[in-house]
Short mmCIF file of C-alpha atoms and ligand atoms in Angstrom, two decimals:
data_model
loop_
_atom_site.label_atom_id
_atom_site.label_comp_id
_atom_site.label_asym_id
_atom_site.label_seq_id
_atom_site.Cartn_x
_atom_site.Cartn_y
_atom_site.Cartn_z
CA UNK Y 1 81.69 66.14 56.28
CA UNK Y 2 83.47 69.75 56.41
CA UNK Y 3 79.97 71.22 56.91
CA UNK Y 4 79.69 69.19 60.11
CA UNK Y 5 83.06 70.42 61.67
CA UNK Y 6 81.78 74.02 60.49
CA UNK Y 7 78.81 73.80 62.86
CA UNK Y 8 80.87 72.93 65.53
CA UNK Y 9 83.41 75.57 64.99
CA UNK Y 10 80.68 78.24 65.00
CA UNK Y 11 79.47 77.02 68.85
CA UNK Y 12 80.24 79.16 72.03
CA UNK Y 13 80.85 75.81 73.93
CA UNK Y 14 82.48 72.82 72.93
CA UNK Y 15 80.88 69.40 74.45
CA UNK Y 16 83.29 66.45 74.55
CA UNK Y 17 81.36 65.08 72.38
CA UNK Y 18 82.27 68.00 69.57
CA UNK Y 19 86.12 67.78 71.14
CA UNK Y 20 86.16 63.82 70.09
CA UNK Y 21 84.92 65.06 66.79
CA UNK Y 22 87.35 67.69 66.20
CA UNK Y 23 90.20 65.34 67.19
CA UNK Y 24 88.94 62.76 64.79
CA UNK Y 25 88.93 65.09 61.81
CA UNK Y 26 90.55 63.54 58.33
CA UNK Y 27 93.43 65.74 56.37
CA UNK Y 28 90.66 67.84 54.65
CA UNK Y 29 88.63 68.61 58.30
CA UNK Y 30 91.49 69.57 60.15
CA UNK Y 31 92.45 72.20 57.95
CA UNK Y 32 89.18 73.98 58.67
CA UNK Y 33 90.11 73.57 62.24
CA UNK Y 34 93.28 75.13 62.05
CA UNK Y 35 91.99 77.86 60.41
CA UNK Y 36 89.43 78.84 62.33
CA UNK Y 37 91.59 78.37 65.62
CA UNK Y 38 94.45 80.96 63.41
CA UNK Y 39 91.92 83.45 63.33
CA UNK Y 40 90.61 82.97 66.94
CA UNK Y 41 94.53 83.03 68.28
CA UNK Y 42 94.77 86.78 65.90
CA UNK Y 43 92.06 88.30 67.12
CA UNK Y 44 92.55 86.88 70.88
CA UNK Y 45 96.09 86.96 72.00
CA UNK Y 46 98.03 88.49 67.82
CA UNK Y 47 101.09 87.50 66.40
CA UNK Y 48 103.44 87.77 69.20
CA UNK Y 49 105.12 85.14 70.00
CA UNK Y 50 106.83 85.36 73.60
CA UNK Y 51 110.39 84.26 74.34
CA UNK Y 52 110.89 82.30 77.87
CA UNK Y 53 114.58 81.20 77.89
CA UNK Y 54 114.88 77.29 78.95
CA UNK Y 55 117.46 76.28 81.65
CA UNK Y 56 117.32 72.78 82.12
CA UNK Y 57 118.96 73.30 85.51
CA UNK Y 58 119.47 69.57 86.74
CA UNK Y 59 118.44 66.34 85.42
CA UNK Y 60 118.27 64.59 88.82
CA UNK Y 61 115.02 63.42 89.91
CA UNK Y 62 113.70 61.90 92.99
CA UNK Y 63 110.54 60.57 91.12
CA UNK Y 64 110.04 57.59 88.52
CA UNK Y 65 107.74 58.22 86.27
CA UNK Y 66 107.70 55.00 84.06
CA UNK Y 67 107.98 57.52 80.46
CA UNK Y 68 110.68 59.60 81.46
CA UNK Y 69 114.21 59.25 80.37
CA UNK Y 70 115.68 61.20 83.76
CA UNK Y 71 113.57 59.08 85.99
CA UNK Y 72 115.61 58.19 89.42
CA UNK Y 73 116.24 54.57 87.76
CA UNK Y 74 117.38 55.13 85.05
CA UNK Y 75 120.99 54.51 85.81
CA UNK Y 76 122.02 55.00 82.20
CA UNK Y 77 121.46 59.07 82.37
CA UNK Y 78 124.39 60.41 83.25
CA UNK Y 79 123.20 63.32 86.04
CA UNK Y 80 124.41 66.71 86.24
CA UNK Y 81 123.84 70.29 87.94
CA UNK Y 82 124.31 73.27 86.49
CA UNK Y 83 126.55 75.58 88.25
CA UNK Y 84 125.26 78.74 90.21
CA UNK Y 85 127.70 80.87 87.56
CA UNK Y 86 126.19 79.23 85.06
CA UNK Y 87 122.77 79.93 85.53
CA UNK Y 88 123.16 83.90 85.92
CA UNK Y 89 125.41 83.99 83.22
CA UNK Y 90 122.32 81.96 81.13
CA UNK Y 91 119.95 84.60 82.75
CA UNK Y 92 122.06 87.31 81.49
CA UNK Y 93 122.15 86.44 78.53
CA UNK Y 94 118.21 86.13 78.20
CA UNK Y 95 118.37 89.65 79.59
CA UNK Y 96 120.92 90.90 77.12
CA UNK Y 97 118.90 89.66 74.56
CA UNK Y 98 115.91 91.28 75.56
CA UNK Y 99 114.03 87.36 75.88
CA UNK Y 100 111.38 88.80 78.26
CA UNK Y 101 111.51 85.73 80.66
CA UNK Y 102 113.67 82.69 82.10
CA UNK Y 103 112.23 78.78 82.84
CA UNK Y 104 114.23 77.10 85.26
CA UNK Y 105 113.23 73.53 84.67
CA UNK Y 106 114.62 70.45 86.45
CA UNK Y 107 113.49 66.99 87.77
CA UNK Y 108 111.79 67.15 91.45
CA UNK Y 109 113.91 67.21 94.46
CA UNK Y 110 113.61 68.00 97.80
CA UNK Y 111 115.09 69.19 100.81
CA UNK Y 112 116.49 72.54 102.91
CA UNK Y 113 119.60 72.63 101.13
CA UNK Y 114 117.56 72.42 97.35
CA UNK Y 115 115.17 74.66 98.42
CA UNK Y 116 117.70 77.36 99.65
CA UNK Y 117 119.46 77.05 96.80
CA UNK Y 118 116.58 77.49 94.28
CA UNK Y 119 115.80 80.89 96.22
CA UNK Y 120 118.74 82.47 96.11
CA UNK Y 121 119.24 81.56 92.52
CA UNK Y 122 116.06 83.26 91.54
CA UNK Y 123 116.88 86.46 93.82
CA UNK Y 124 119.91 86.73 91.77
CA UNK Y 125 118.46 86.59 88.89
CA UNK Y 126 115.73 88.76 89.52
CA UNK Y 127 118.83 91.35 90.86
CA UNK Y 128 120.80 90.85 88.32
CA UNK Y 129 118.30 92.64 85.61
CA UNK Y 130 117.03 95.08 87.49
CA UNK Y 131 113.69 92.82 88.28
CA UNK Y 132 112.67 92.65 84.59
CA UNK Y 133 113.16 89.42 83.87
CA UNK Y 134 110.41 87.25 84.56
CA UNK Y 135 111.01 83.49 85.90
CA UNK Y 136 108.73 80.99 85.56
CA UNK Y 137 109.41 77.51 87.57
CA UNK Y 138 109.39 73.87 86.55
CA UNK Y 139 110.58 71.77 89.19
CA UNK Y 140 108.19 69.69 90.21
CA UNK Y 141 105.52 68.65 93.28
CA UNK Y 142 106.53 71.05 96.16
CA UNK Y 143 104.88 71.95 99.73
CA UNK Y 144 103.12 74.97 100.22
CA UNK Y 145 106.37 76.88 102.22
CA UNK Y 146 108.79 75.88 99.07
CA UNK Y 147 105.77 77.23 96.55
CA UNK Y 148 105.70 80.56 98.65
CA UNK Y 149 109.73 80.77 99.50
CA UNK Y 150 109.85 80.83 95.69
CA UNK Y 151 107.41 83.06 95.26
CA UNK Y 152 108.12 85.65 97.14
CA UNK Y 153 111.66 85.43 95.98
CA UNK Y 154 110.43 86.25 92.47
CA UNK Y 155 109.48 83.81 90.87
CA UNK Y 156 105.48 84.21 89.48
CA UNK Y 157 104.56 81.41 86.49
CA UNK Y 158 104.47 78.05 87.41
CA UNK Y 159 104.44 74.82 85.30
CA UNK Y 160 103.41 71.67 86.27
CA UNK Y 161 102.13 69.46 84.07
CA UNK Y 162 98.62 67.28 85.16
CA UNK Y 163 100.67 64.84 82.46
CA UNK Y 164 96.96 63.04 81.96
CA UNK Y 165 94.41 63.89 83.72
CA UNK Y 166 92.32 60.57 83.76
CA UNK Y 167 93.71 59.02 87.37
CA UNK Y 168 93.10 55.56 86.03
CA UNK Y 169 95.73 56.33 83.47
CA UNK Y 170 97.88 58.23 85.57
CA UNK Y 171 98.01 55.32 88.08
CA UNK Y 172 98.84 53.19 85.33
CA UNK Y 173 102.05 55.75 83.68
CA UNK Y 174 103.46 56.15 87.85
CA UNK Y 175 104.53 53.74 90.23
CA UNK Y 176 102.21 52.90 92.99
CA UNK Y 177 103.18 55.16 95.89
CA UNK Y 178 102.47 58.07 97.43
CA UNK Y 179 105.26 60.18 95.84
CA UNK Y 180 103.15 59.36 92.11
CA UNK Y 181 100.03 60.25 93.46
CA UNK Y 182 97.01 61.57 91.29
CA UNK Y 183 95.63 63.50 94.13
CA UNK Y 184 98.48 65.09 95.42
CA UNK Y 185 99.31 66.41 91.98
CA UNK Y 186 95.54 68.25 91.68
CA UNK Y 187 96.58 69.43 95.28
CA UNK Y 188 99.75 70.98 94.13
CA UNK Y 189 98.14 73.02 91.22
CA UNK Y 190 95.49 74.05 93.24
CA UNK Y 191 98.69 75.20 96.67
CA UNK Y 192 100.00 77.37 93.37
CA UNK Y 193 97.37 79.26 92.76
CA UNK Y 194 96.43 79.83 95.97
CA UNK Y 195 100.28 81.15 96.68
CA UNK Y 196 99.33 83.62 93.66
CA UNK Y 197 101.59 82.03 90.64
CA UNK Y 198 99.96 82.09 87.11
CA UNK Y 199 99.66 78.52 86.54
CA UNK Y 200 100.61 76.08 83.94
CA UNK Y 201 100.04 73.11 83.07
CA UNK Y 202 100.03 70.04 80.52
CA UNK Y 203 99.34 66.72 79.32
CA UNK Y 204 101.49 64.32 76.68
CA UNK Y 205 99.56 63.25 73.63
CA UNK Y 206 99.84 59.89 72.20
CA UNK Y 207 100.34 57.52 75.12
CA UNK Y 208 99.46 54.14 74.76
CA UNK Y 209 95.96 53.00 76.11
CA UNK Y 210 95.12 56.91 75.76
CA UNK Y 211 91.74 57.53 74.21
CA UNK Y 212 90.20 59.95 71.76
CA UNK Y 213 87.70 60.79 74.88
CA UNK Y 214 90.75 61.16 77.68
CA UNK Y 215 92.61 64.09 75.55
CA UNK Y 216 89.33 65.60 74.98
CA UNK Y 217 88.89 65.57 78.74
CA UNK Y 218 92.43 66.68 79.18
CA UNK Y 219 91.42 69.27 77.44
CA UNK Y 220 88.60 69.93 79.61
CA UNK Y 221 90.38 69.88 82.55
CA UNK Y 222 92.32 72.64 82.21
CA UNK Y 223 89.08 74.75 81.36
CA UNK Y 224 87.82 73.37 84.46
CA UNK Y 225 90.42 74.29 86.51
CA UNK Y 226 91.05 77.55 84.65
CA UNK Y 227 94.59 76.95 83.65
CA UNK Y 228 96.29 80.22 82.73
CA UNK Y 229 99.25 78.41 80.62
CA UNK Y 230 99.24 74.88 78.43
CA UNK Y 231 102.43 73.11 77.59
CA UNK Y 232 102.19 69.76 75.94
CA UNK Y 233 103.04 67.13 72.92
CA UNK Y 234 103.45 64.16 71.63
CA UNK Y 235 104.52 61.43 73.98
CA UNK Y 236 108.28 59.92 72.82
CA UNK Y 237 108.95 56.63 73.58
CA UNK Y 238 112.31 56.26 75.35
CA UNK Y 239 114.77 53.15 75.39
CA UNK Y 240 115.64 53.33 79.12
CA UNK Y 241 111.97 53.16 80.50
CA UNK Y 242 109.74 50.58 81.47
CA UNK Y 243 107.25 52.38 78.86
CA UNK Y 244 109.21 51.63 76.24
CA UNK Y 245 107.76 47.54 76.27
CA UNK Y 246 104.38 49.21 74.94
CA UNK Y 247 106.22 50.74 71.71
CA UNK Y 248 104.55 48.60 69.38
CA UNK Y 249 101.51 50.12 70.80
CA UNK Y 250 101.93 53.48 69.95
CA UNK Y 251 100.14 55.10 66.77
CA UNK Y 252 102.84 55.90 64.33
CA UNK Y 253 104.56 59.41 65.39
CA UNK Y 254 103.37 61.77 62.24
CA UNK Y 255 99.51 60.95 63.97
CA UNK Y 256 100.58 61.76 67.43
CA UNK Y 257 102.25 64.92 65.97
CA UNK Y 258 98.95 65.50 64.06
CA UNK Y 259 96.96 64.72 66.91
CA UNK Y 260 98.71 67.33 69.24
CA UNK Y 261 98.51 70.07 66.61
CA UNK Y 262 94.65 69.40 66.68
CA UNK Y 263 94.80 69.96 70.75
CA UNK Y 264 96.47 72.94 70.08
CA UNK Y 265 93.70 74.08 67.87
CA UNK Y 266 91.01 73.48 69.83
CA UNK Y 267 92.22 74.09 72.78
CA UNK Y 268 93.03 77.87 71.74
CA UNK Y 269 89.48 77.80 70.07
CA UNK Y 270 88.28 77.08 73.84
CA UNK Y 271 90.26 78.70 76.39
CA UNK Y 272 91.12 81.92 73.67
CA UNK Y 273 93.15 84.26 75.98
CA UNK Y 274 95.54 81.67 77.55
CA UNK Y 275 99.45 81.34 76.77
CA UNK Y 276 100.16 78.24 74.53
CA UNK Y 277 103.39 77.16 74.42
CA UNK Y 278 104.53 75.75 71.53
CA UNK Y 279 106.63 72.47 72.90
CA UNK Y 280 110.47 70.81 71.94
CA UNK Y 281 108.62 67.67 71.68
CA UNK Y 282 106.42 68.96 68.76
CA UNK Y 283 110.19 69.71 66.78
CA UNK Y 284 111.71 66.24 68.20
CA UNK Y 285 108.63 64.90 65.07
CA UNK Y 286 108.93 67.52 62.86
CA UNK Y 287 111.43 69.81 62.33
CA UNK Y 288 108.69 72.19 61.68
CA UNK Y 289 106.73 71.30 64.47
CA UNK Y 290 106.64 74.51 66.49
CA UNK Y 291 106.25 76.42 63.62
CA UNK Y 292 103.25 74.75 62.99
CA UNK Y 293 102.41 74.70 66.15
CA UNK Y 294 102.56 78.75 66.48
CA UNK Y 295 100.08 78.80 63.38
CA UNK Y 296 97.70 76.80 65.24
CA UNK Y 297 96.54 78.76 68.16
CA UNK Y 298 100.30 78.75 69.95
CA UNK Y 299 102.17 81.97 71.27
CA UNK Y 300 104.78 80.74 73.72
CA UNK Y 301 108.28 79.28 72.87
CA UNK Y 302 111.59 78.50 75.06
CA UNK Y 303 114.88 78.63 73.31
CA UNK Y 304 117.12 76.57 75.29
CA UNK Y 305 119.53 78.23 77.22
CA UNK Y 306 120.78 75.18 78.88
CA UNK Y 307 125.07 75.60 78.86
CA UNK Y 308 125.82 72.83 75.66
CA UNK Y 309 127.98 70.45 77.86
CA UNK Y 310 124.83 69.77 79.41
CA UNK Y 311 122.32 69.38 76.94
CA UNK Y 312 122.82 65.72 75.73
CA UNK Y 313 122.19 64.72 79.09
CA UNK Y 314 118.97 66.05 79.41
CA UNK Y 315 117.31 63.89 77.40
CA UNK Y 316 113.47 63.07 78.37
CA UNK Y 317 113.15 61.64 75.25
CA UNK Y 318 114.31 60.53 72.05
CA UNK Y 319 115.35 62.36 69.47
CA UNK Y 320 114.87 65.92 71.00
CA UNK Y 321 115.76 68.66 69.31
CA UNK Y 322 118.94 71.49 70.13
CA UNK Y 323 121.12 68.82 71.64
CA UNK Y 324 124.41 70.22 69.53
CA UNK Y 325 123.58 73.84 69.92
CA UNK Y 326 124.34 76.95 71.77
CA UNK Y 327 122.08 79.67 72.72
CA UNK Y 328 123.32 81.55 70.13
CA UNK Y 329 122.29 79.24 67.06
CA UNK Y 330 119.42 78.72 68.85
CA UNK Y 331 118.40 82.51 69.13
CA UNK Y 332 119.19 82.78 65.21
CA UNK Y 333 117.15 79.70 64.34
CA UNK Y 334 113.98 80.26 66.08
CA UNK Y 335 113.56 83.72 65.00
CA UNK Y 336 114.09 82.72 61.40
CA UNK Y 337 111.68 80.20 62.02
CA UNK Y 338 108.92 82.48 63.91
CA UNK Y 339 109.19 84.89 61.10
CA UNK Y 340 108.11 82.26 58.64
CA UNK Y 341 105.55 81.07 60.76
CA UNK Y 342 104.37 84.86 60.27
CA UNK Y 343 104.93 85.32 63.91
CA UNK Y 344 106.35 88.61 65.53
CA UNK Y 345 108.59 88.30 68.41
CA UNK Y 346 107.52 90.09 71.80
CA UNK Y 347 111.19 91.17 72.60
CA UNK Y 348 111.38 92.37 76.08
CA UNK Y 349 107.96 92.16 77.13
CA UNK Y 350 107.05 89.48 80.20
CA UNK Y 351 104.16 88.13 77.68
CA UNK Y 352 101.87 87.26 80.49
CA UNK Y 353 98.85 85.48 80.42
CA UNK Y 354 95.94 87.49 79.85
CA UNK Y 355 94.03 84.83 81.01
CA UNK Y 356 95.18 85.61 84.16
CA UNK Y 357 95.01 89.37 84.00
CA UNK Y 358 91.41 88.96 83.37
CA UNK Y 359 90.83 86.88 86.18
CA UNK Y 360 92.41 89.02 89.08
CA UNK Y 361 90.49 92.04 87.85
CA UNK Y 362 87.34 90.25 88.05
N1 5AD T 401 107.73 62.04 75.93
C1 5AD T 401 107.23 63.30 75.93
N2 5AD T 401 107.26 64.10 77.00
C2 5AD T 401 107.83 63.64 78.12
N3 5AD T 401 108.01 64.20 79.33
C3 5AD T 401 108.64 63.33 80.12
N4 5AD T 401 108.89 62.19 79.45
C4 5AD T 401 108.38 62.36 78.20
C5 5AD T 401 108.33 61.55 77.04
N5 5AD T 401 108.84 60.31 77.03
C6 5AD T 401 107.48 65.53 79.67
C7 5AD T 401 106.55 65.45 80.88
C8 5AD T 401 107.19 66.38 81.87
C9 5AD T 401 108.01 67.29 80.99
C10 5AD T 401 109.12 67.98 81.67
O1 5AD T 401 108.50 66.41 80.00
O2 5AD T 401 105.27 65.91 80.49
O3 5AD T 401 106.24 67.12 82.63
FE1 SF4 T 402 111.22 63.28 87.25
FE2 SF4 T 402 109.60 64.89 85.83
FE3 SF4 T 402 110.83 62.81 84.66
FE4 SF4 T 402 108.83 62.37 86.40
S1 SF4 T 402 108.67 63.43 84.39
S2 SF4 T 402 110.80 61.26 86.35
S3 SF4 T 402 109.18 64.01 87.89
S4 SF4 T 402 111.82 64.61 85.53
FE1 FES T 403 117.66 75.22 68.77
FE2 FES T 403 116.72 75.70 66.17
S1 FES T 403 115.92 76.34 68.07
S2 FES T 403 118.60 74.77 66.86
#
């Protein structure tokens, strides 16, 4: 049945229908898919692979999200802050090293004092190199003011992650309250945008009760709502969450690897210009994972930065990946790794989303 996933690959537009398809092809199939999305990611977006240096900058979390391993009830996570020192010393180090960008990632808090802080933490950074570094944000469902405070402090990506974008599911993964609400999430993306961030976002792969038909509509989604950046994976089951009673559930974790490395494919086959990052979760499976991911259609990775005494503690999931390492033998391994993965590194370049270039010329 190649010739069938042939046809589809040669079509302008992709129908759910043909998405379903794509996801469902066998061992032999998919490897016409991931070619074909190889040489749309060469002759859209080239080998360059962009660096954007992770700091994990606090694992506490107001929220509960019933997958997460930092979720507020978890009282098993042991919670930490990274220090202000820390941080620019991280960012300097990104600088140094000529990574192009810095994440600040963290669960979602609140509040004047969080909010201030977050500010002046990105003003540093931004004077501390001169303005070249670039910071993307990751902290979660914010109001409009906080989007713009940060904003106009410096920051200009933004990730947050739809996490599915069915509501019935999402209703079903998040407590019942306001602060886990569908709606308010599709507001947020939308308050981003409108602040003028390039926006990310993401779903997990693999969760249970998750269809075929709901990741081809994730997939959708973010060509529906014109996403300029896609981060996602496979979705880890982890001890310390109520998620973790649906384990047995679960399809075993080389097809949810599998299965994201297909949404990597085809999502780069639809939306060809966008940045794809190419996610920890993907290693946590396969050692290779983001390797493989990069081959596929992705062009974005984030070496941890995180200061090591923090590391273990940040642990969303199982098994993730660069736990016992520094920056250092981080830097050394991924660009070992990118090499092989034929992959050219985009030292000192911001590595925005042409995507989004596009769209504020038109
Ligand atoms: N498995 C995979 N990804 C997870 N995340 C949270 N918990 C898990 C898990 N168990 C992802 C969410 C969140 C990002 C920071 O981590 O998608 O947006
Ligand atoms: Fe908090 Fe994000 Fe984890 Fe939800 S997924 S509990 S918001 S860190
Ligand atoms: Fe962290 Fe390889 S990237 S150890």
């Amino acid at each position: 049945m190649t010739q069938l996933i042939q046809h589809i690959l040669q079509k302008q537009n992709l129908s759910k229908k043909d998405i379903v398809r794509l996801l469902n092809s066998d061992e032999t199939e998919r490897k016409s898919l991931f070619a074909h999305a190889a040489e749309v990611k060469e002759a859209h977006v080239g080998k360059k692979v962009f660096y954007r240096g992770l700091i994990e900058y606090s694992n506490l979390c107001g929220k509960n999200c019933l997958y997460c391993g930092i979720r507020a009830g978890n009282k098993n996570a042991h919670r930490y802050e990274v220090t202000e020192e820390e941080v620019l010393e991280a960012a300097r180090y990104a600088w140094e090293n000529k990574f192009g960008s810095l994440v600040l990632q963290a669960g979602e808090r609140s509040g004047k004092d969080y909010v201030r802080r977050i500010e002046r933490l990105v003003k540093e950074i931004k004077e501390m190199s001169n303005g070249e570094l670039g910071i993307t944000l990751s902290l979660g469902e914010q109001s409009e003011e906080t989007y713009r405070r940060w904003f106009e402090a410096g920051a200009h990506r933004y990730l947050l992650r739809i996490e599915v974008s069915n509501p019935e599911l999402y209703h079903r993964y998040h407590p019942q309250n306001k602060i886990h609400d569908y709606e308010a999430r599709l507001q947020a993306l939308h308050l981003l945008r409108k602040v003028g961030y390039q926006v990310g976002s993401g779903v997990m792969i693999g969760l249970p009760f998750q269809t075929m038909e709901d990741l081809a509509d994730d997939l959708l989604f973010f060509q529906e709502h014109d996403i300029d950046m896609v981060g996602m994976g496979p979705y880890i089951e982890h001890e310390d969450t109520p998620m973790y009673q649906y384990r047995d559930q679960l399809m075993p974790k080389m097809d949810r690897f599998y299965l994201s490395l297909k949404m990597v494919a085809i999502l780069r086959i639809m939306m060809k210009d966008i940045n794809i990052a190419a996610t920890t979760a993907m290693q946590a499976i396969d050692p290779m994972g983001r390797e493989k991911s990069i081959k596929v259609g992705a062009n974005i990775i984030m070496p941890n930065l995180t200061p090591s005494r923090y590391r273990e503690d940040y642990l969303l999931y199982e098994d993730k990946p660069c736990t016992d390492e520094d920056a250092e033998e981080c830097k050394r391994c991924l660009e070992a790794r990118i090499h092989m993965a034929g992959g050219e590194i985009g030292y000192g370049e911001w590595g925005d989303s042409k995507h989004f270039a596009r769209r504020r010329k038109s």
